[in-house]
Amino acid sequence: MHLRRAFLYTPGDDLRKVEKACTLRADCVCLDLEDAISASQKEDARLAVAHALGTFDFGKSERLVRVNAPSTPFYLPDLRIVVQAVPHAIVIPKVEDAATLQYVDGFLEAFETQSVLELGTIRLMAIIETARSFVNLKDICEATSRLDALVLGAEDLAVSLGARRTPSNQEMEYARSQLVMFAAAYGLDAIDLVCNTYHDTNVVQHEAQQGAQMGYSGKQVIHPNQIAVVQQAFSPTPQEVQRAQQIVNEYEERMQAGKGALGLEGKMVDMPVYRQAKQILEKAALIEVW
Ligand code: COA
Ligand code: MG
């Protein structure tokens, strides 16, 4: 299990922001070569990202790169340059079928073999952001064991659907539910949609709490303001940890005595409640050493 609560995008051509991103303690820092970069800057951004990955200290943050979409002429040059710096993962936008991931898997395998790296060192994350991506989700999840996470691209999905974005995200309900379901079915992390509002952190906080309730592992963020609130929303509170510990202690005691369900402060505790409590403790343990 990885901690992937705050997944921060930083434009790859802005080294001042990249330098700052390294100090913000986001769980993931994703240097962007795609939509934050204008066509005329693509080449410079690619070199800047390779330089930053190779020389900056990202601390505990995962070093990720979002390359350009597989259908663009920037994709292969992006892959060729960024793999040299061995990022933790490459984030592929607009993944619509299994073949796209199988191709990049083969590309990475060849690079790892040639560089004497363990196979599977460089991970993949797929942005699911077109209607076709959703229709092919099962195939995408099964494409390669290198896949670590599904990332929900709400803005592009809205374009693909002809949907109108609203503050309620109601139009994303189906996609948001489907993505987290498939991710869970295949043991992948699920990273929730971007909140474009970054000055008023109440908005991102509300969205992050919703995502955490649904089972998302984390949320894409675009501004330093959003990191702490998102991390908090995807972390159990001290009260939740305390209650989980109590449930685990008491339920294990019952099990040893050959007994089943019990009542705790007016609430029933049985096997699924015990398992939820174990999940909370597992996450809390990761956060403690973060
Ligand atoms: N990563 C790292 N640092 C960031 C940052 C980011 N995503 N967004 C802002 N910062 C830094 C700024 O450089 C500034 O630092 P400074 O005070 O040391 O100069 C500080 O945080 C405050 O930024 P602010 O002035 O409020 O924002 P801005 O006007 O500079 O930038 C955005 C606003 C939206 C352009 C910027 O947040 C951004 O680039 N976000 C990511 C965009 C992106 O990658 N999109 C594609 C994926 S959806
Ligand atoms: Mg997108």
Short mmCIF file of C-alpha atoms and ligand atoms in Angstrom, two decimals:
data_model
loop_
_atom_site.label_atom_id
_atom_site.label_comp_id
_atom_site.label_asym_id
_atom_site.label_seq_id
_atom_site.Cartn_x
_atom_site.Cartn_y
_atom_site.Cartn_z
CA MET A 1 0.00 0.00 0.00
CA HIS A 2 1.30 3.44 -1.01
CA LEU A 3 0.21 6.78 0.40
CA ARG A 4 -1.13 8.69 -2.56
CA ARG A 5 -3.35 11.29 -0.92
CA ALA A 6 -2.25 14.57 -2.52
CA PHE A 7 -1.20 14.15 -6.14
CA LEU A 8 0.27 17.54 -7.09
CA TYR A 9 0.66 18.70 -10.69
CA THR A 10 3.39 21.16 -11.48
CA PRO A 11 3.99 22.54 -14.98
CA GLY A 12 7.20 20.88 -16.20
CA ASP A 13 8.59 24.02 -17.84
CA ASP A 14 8.44 26.13 -14.66
CA LEU A 15 11.51 25.16 -12.66
CA ARG A 16 10.70 27.64 -9.91
CA LYS A 17 7.42 25.83 -9.30
CA VAL A 18 9.10 22.43 -9.63
CA GLU A 19 11.67 23.42 -7.03
CA LYS A 20 8.89 24.56 -4.74
CA ALA A 21 6.86 21.40 -5.38
CA CYS A 22 9.76 19.34 -4.01
CA THR A 23 9.42 21.08 -0.64
CA LEU A 24 5.65 20.83 -0.19
CA ARG A 25 5.46 17.25 1.13
CA ALA A 26 2.81 16.22 -1.37
CA ASP A 27 2.55 12.43 -1.55
CA CYS A 28 3.12 12.58 -5.31
CA VAL A 29 4.63 15.33 -7.44
CA CYS A 30 3.61 14.98 -11.06
CA LEU A 31 5.62 17.10 -13.48
CA ASP A 32 3.34 17.91 -16.35
CA LEU A 33 4.28 17.85 -20.01
CA GLU A 34 0.71 17.72 -21.27
CA ASP A 35 -2.03 20.28 -20.76
CA ALA A 36 -0.14 22.78 -18.61
CA ILE A 37 2.41 23.23 -21.42
CA SER A 38 1.83 25.12 -24.66
CA ALA A 39 2.81 23.41 -27.93
CA SER A 40 5.75 25.77 -28.44
CA GLN A 41 7.21 24.84 -25.02
CA LYS A 42 6.91 21.06 -25.29
CA GLU A 43 10.54 20.45 -26.11
CA ASP A 44 11.95 22.82 -23.48
CA ALA A 45 9.57 21.38 -20.88
CA ARG A 46 10.71 17.84 -21.65
CA LEU A 47 14.35 18.78 -21.07
CA ALA A 48 13.50 20.77 -17.94
CA VAL A 49 11.63 17.78 -16.50
CA ALA A 50 14.50 15.40 -17.25
CA HIS A 51 16.91 17.83 -15.57
CA ALA A 52 14.68 18.27 -12.51
CA LEU A 53 14.08 14.53 -12.08
CA GLY A 54 17.79 13.89 -12.29
CA THR A 55 18.98 16.64 -9.95
CA PHE A 56 16.25 17.86 -7.55
CA ASP A 57 15.63 16.24 -4.20
CA PHE A 58 11.93 15.31 -4.07
CA GLY A 59 12.16 14.13 -0.46
CA LYS A 60 9.52 11.48 0.21
CA SER A 61 7.28 12.59 -2.65
CA GLU A 62 6.88 10.15 -5.52
CA ARG A 63 8.46 11.51 -8.70
CA LEU A 64 5.92 11.27 -11.51
CA VAL A 65 5.74 12.65 -15.02
CA ARG A 66 2.63 13.15 -17.10
CA VAL A 67 3.65 12.73 -20.72
CA ASN A 68 1.63 13.92 -23.70
CA ALA A 69 -1.20 11.78 -25.03
CA PRO A 70 -0.29 8.66 -27.05
CA SER A 71 -2.03 10.11 -30.13
CA THR A 72 0.30 13.14 -30.26
CA PRO A 73 3.74 13.49 -31.89
CA PHE A 74 5.17 14.48 -28.48
CA TYR A 75 4.45 11.12 -26.85
CA LEU A 76 7.42 9.02 -27.98
CA PRO A 77 10.01 11.78 -27.55
CA ASP A 78 8.58 12.38 -24.06
CA LEU A 79 8.92 8.69 -23.16
CA ARG A 80 12.46 8.43 -24.55
CA ILE A 81 13.71 11.37 -22.53
CA VAL A 82 11.87 10.93 -19.24
CA VAL A 83 12.66 7.23 -18.74
CA GLN A 84 16.35 8.11 -18.58
CA ALA A 85 15.70 9.77 -15.21
CA VAL A 86 13.84 6.67 -13.91
CA PRO A 87 10.74 8.31 -12.40
CA HIS A 88 8.62 6.28 -9.95
CA ALA A 89 5.83 6.27 -12.51
CA ILE A 90 4.78 7.65 -15.85
CA VAL A 91 1.27 9.01 -16.00
CA ILE A 92 -0.36 8.33 -19.39
CA PRO A 93 -3.26 10.60 -20.31
CA LYS A 94 -6.24 9.63 -22.48
CA VAL A 95 -5.71 5.89 -22.16
CA GLU A 96 -8.55 4.37 -24.15
CA ASP A 97 -7.53 0.74 -24.57
CA ALA A 98 -5.28 -2.03 -23.29
CA ALA A 99 -2.98 -1.84 -26.33
CA THR A 100 -1.81 1.64 -25.32
CA LEU A 101 -0.61 0.36 -21.96
CA GLN A 102 0.85 -2.83 -23.43
CA TYR A 103 2.91 -0.76 -25.83
CA VAL A 104 4.37 1.45 -23.10
CA ASP A 105 4.90 -1.62 -20.91
CA GLY A 106 7.05 -3.14 -23.66
CA PHE A 107 8.90 0.13 -24.12
CA LEU A 108 9.70 0.28 -20.39
CA GLU A 109 10.68 -3.38 -20.27
CA ALA A 110 13.20 -2.83 -23.06
CA PHE A 111 14.60 0.21 -21.27
CA GLU A 112 14.84 -1.62 -17.93
CA THR A 113 16.56 -4.60 -19.52
CA GLN A 114 19.10 -2.40 -21.25
CA SER A 115 19.70 -0.36 -18.08
CA VAL A 116 19.95 -3.45 -15.83
CA LEU A 117 17.01 -2.28 -13.74
CA GLU A 118 14.63 -4.75 -12.16
CA LEU A 119 11.69 -5.35 -14.50
CA GLY A 120 8.66 -3.33 -13.40
CA THR A 121 10.73 -0.64 -11.67
CA ILE A 122 9.00 2.19 -13.52
CA ARG A 123 5.29 2.09 -12.76
CA LEU A 124 2.35 3.31 -14.82
CA MET A 125 -0.74 5.34 -13.98
CA ALA A 126 -3.56 5.73 -16.49
CA ILE A 127 -5.76 8.79 -16.77
CA ILE A 128 -9.29 7.67 -17.54
CA GLU A 129 -10.89 10.62 -19.25
CA THR A 130 -12.89 9.74 -22.33
CA ALA A 131 -16.08 7.78 -22.84
CA ARG A 132 -14.04 5.07 -24.61
CA SER A 133 -11.71 4.80 -21.58
CA PHE A 134 -14.72 3.94 -19.44
CA VAL A 135 -16.19 1.47 -21.92
CA ASN A 136 -12.80 -0.34 -22.01
CA LEU A 137 -11.97 -0.04 -18.32
CA LYS A 138 -11.79 -3.77 -17.60
CA ASP A 139 -9.30 -4.34 -20.45
CA ILE A 140 -7.27 -1.33 -19.34
CA CYS A 141 -7.06 -2.65 -15.76
CA GLU A 142 -5.93 -6.06 -17.02
CA ALA A 143 -3.39 -4.71 -19.55
CA THR A 144 -0.23 -4.86 -17.42
CA SER A 145 0.90 -5.59 -13.88
CA ARG A 146 2.91 -2.35 -14.13
CA LEU A 147 -0.30 -0.35 -13.66
CA ASP A 148 -0.51 1.18 -10.18
CA ALA A 149 -3.38 3.65 -10.37
CA LEU A 150 -6.38 4.96 -12.26
CA VAL A 151 -6.70 8.74 -12.34
CA LEU A 152 -10.02 10.44 -13.09
CA GLY A 153 -9.76 13.20 -15.72
CA ALA A 154 -13.03 15.07 -15.24
CA GLU A 155 -12.44 18.04 -17.53
CA ASP A 156 -11.57 15.96 -20.59
CA LEU A 157 -14.33 13.52 -19.77
CA ALA A 158 -16.80 16.41 -19.80
CA VAL A 159 -15.61 17.25 -23.31
CA SER A 160 -15.90 13.63 -24.39
CA LEU A 161 -19.44 13.38 -23.01
CA GLY A 162 -20.58 16.86 -23.97
CA ALA A 163 -21.36 17.28 -20.27
CA ARG A 164 -21.47 20.61 -18.44
CA ARG A 165 -19.28 20.90 -15.37
CA THR A 166 -21.06 22.03 -12.20
CA PRO A 167 -19.80 22.75 -8.68
CA SER A 168 -21.75 19.72 -7.42
CA ASN A 169 -19.85 17.29 -9.73
CA GLN A 170 -23.20 15.55 -10.18
CA GLU A 171 -22.42 14.98 -13.87
CA MET A 172 -19.34 12.97 -12.78
CA GLU A 173 -21.20 10.70 -10.38
CA TYR A 174 -21.28 7.64 -12.63
CA ALA A 175 -17.66 7.98 -13.74
CA ARG A 176 -16.45 8.64 -10.23
CA SER A 177 -18.22 5.53 -8.93
CA GLN A 178 -17.15 3.36 -11.82
CA LEU A 179 -13.50 4.32 -11.57
CA VAL A 180 -13.21 3.58 -7.87
CA MET A 181 -15.03 0.24 -8.35
CA PHE A 182 -12.64 -0.95 -11.08
CA ALA A 183 -9.61 0.26 -9.18
CA ALA A 184 -10.66 -1.73 -6.12
CA ALA A 185 -11.45 -4.81 -8.21
CA TYR A 186 -7.89 -4.81 -9.59
CA GLY A 187 -6.02 -3.65 -6.49
CA LEU A 188 -5.15 -0.26 -7.99
CA ASP A 189 -5.10 3.16 -6.37
CA ALA A 190 -7.86 5.53 -7.46
CA ILE A 191 -7.03 9.23 -7.74
CA ASP A 192 -9.99 11.60 -7.73
CA LEU A 193 -10.74 14.59 -9.96
CA VAL A 194 -9.06 18.01 -9.87
CA CYS A 195 -10.73 20.88 -8.05
CA ASN A 196 -9.96 24.01 -10.07
CA THR A 197 -10.93 26.35 -7.22
CA TYR A 198 -7.79 26.90 -5.18
CA HIS A 199 -8.17 30.05 -3.12
CA ASP A 200 -11.22 28.90 -1.18
CA THR A 201 -10.00 25.64 0.35
CA ASN A 202 -13.49 24.77 1.66
CA VAL A 203 -14.38 23.68 -1.87
CA VAL A 204 -11.48 21.24 -2.23
CA GLN A 205 -11.98 20.04 1.33
CA HIS A 206 -15.59 19.12 0.65
CA GLU A 207 -14.69 17.31 -2.58
CA ALA A 208 -11.80 15.49 -0.93
CA GLN A 209 -14.02 14.27 1.90
CA GLN A 210 -16.48 12.95 -0.67
CA GLY A 211 -13.70 11.16 -2.56
CA ALA A 212 -12.31 9.62 0.63
CA GLN A 213 -15.78 8.40 1.61
CA MET A 214 -16.16 6.75 -1.80
CA GLY A 215 -12.90 4.82 -1.39
CA TYR A 216 -10.52 6.97 -3.42
CA SER A 217 -6.86 6.80 -2.35
CA GLY A 218 -6.26 10.47 -3.06
CA LYS A 219 -6.98 13.48 -5.19
CA GLN A 220 -5.21 15.44 -7.91
CA VAL A 221 -4.28 18.93 -6.72
CA ILE A 222 -2.98 21.92 -8.62
CA HIS A 223 -1.93 24.42 -5.96
CA PRO A 224 0.05 24.32 -2.70
CA ASN A 225 -3.06 25.53 -0.84
CA GLN A 226 -4.82 22.28 -1.57
CA ILE A 227 -2.20 19.82 -0.29
CA ALA A 228 -2.74 19.83 3.48
CA VAL A 229 -6.55 19.80 3.31
CA VAL A 230 -6.50 16.92 0.86
CA GLN A 231 -3.99 14.95 2.92
CA GLN A 232 -6.13 15.45 5.99
CA ALA A 233 -9.32 14.36 4.21
CA PHE A 234 -7.62 11.14 3.08
CA SER A 235 -6.20 10.40 6.55
CA PRO A 236 -8.19 8.90 9.42
CA THR A 237 -8.74 11.32 12.31
CA PRO A 238 -7.19 10.51 15.74
CA GLN A 239 -10.71 9.63 16.95
CA GLU A 240 -11.20 7.21 14.05
CA VAL A 241 -7.85 5.58 14.79
CA GLN A 242 -8.69 5.26 18.48
CA ARG A 243 -12.09 3.73 17.70
CA ALA A 244 -10.54 1.36 15.14
CA GLN A 245 -8.01 0.18 17.73
CA GLN A 246 -10.78 -0.42 20.23
CA ILE A 247 -12.80 -2.41 17.66
CA VAL A 248 -9.78 -4.53 16.74
CA ASN A 249 -8.90 -5.24 20.37
CA GLU A 250 -12.40 -6.16 21.43
CA TYR A 251 -13.29 -8.15 18.34
CA GLU A 252 -10.08 -10.19 18.45
CA GLU A 253 -10.76 -10.96 22.10
CA ARG A 254 -14.27 -12.15 21.15
CA MET A 255 -12.96 -14.28 18.33
CA GLN A 256 -10.45 -15.96 20.63
CA ALA A 257 -13.29 -16.76 22.99
CA GLY A 258 -15.15 -18.34 20.06
CA LYS A 259 -17.76 -15.58 19.95
CA GLY A 260 -18.97 -13.45 17.04
CA ALA A 261 -20.55 -10.00 16.76
CA LEU A 262 -20.57 -7.56 19.67
CA GLY A 263 -22.08 -4.18 20.50
CA LEU A 264 -19.80 -1.19 21.08
CA GLU A 265 -21.35 2.07 22.27
CA GLY A 266 -24.66 1.14 20.65
CA LYS A 267 -23.16 0.03 17.33
CA MET A 268 -22.84 -3.51 16.05
CA VAL A 269 -19.31 -4.77 15.33
CA ASP A 270 -18.94 -7.84 13.12
CA MET A 271 -16.36 -9.12 10.61
CA PRO A 272 -16.69 -6.35 7.97
CA VAL A 273 -16.58 -3.65 10.66
CA TYR A 274 -13.46 -5.34 12.07
CA ARG A 275 -11.90 -5.40 8.60
CA GLN A 276 -12.66 -1.70 8.07
CA ALA A 277 -10.97 -1.00 11.40
CA LYS A 278 -7.90 -2.97 10.30
CA GLN A 279 -7.74 -0.89 7.09
CA ILE A 280 -7.85 2.32 9.11
CA LEU A 281 -4.99 1.13 11.33
CA GLU A 282 -2.93 0.08 8.33
CA LYS A 283 -3.32 3.53 6.78
CA ALA A 284 -2.61 5.26 10.09
CA ALA A 285 0.63 3.27 10.41
CA LEU A 286 1.77 4.45 6.98
CA ILE A 287 0.93 8.06 7.83
CA GLU A 288 2.83 7.83 11.09
CA VAL A 289 6.10 7.18 9.27
CA TRP A 290 5.36 9.61 6.40
N1 COA B 1 3.35 23.52 -7.95
C1 COA B 1 4.34 24.14 -7.28
N2 COA B 1 4.26 25.42 -6.86
C2 COA B 1 3.12 26.09 -7.16
C3 COA B 1 2.06 25.50 -7.85
C4 COA B 1 2.20 24.16 -8.26
N3 COA B 1 1.22 23.53 -8.92
N4 COA B 1 1.07 26.42 -7.98
C5 COA B 1 1.49 27.53 -7.40
N5 COA B 1 2.73 27.35 -6.89
C6 COA B 1 3.55 28.32 -6.15
C7 COA B 1 3.75 29.61 -6.93
O1 COA B 1 4.90 29.51 -7.75
C8 COA B 1 3.92 30.60 -5.83
O2 COA B 1 5.21 30.44 -5.29
P1 COA B 1 6.09 31.72 -4.84
O3 COA B 1 5.20 32.47 -3.87
O4 COA B 1 7.28 31.09 -4.20
O5 COA B 1 6.34 32.46 -6.09
C9 COA B 1 2.95 30.11 -4.76
O6 COA B 1 2.81 28.71 -5.00
C10 COA B 1 1.60 30.77 -4.80
O7 COA B 1 1.06 30.63 -6.08
P2 COA B 1 -0.08 31.62 -6.64
O8 COA B 1 0.50 32.96 -6.91
O9 COA B 1 -1.27 31.56 -5.74
O10 COA B 1 -0.49 30.90 -7.98
P3 COA B 1 0.02 31.22 -9.45
O11 COA B 1 -0.80 32.36 -9.99
O12 COA B 1 1.51 31.33 -9.48
O13 COA B 1 -0.36 29.88 -10.21
C11 COA B 1 -1.70 28.24 -11.25
C12 COA B 1 -1.71 29.47 -10.37
C13 COA B 1 -3.10 27.65 -11.32
C14 COA B 1 -1.21 28.61 -12.65
C15 COA B 1 -0.71 27.20 -10.61
O14 COA B 1 -1.23 26.87 -9.36
C16 COA B 1 -0.39 26.00 -11.45
O15 COA B 1 0.45 26.07 -12.31
N6 COA B 1 -1.01 24.85 -11.14
C17 COA B 1 -0.77 23.61 -11.85
C18 COA B 1 -1.30 23.66 -13.27
C19 COA B 1 -1.16 22.32 -13.93
O16 COA B 1 -0.17 21.63 -13.82
N7 COA B 1 -2.23 21.89 -14.65
C20 COA B 1 -2.27 20.65 -15.34
C21 COA B 1 -2.89 19.55 -14.54
S1 COA B 1 -4.59 19.80 -14.17
MG MG B 2 -6.91 15.59 -19.13
#
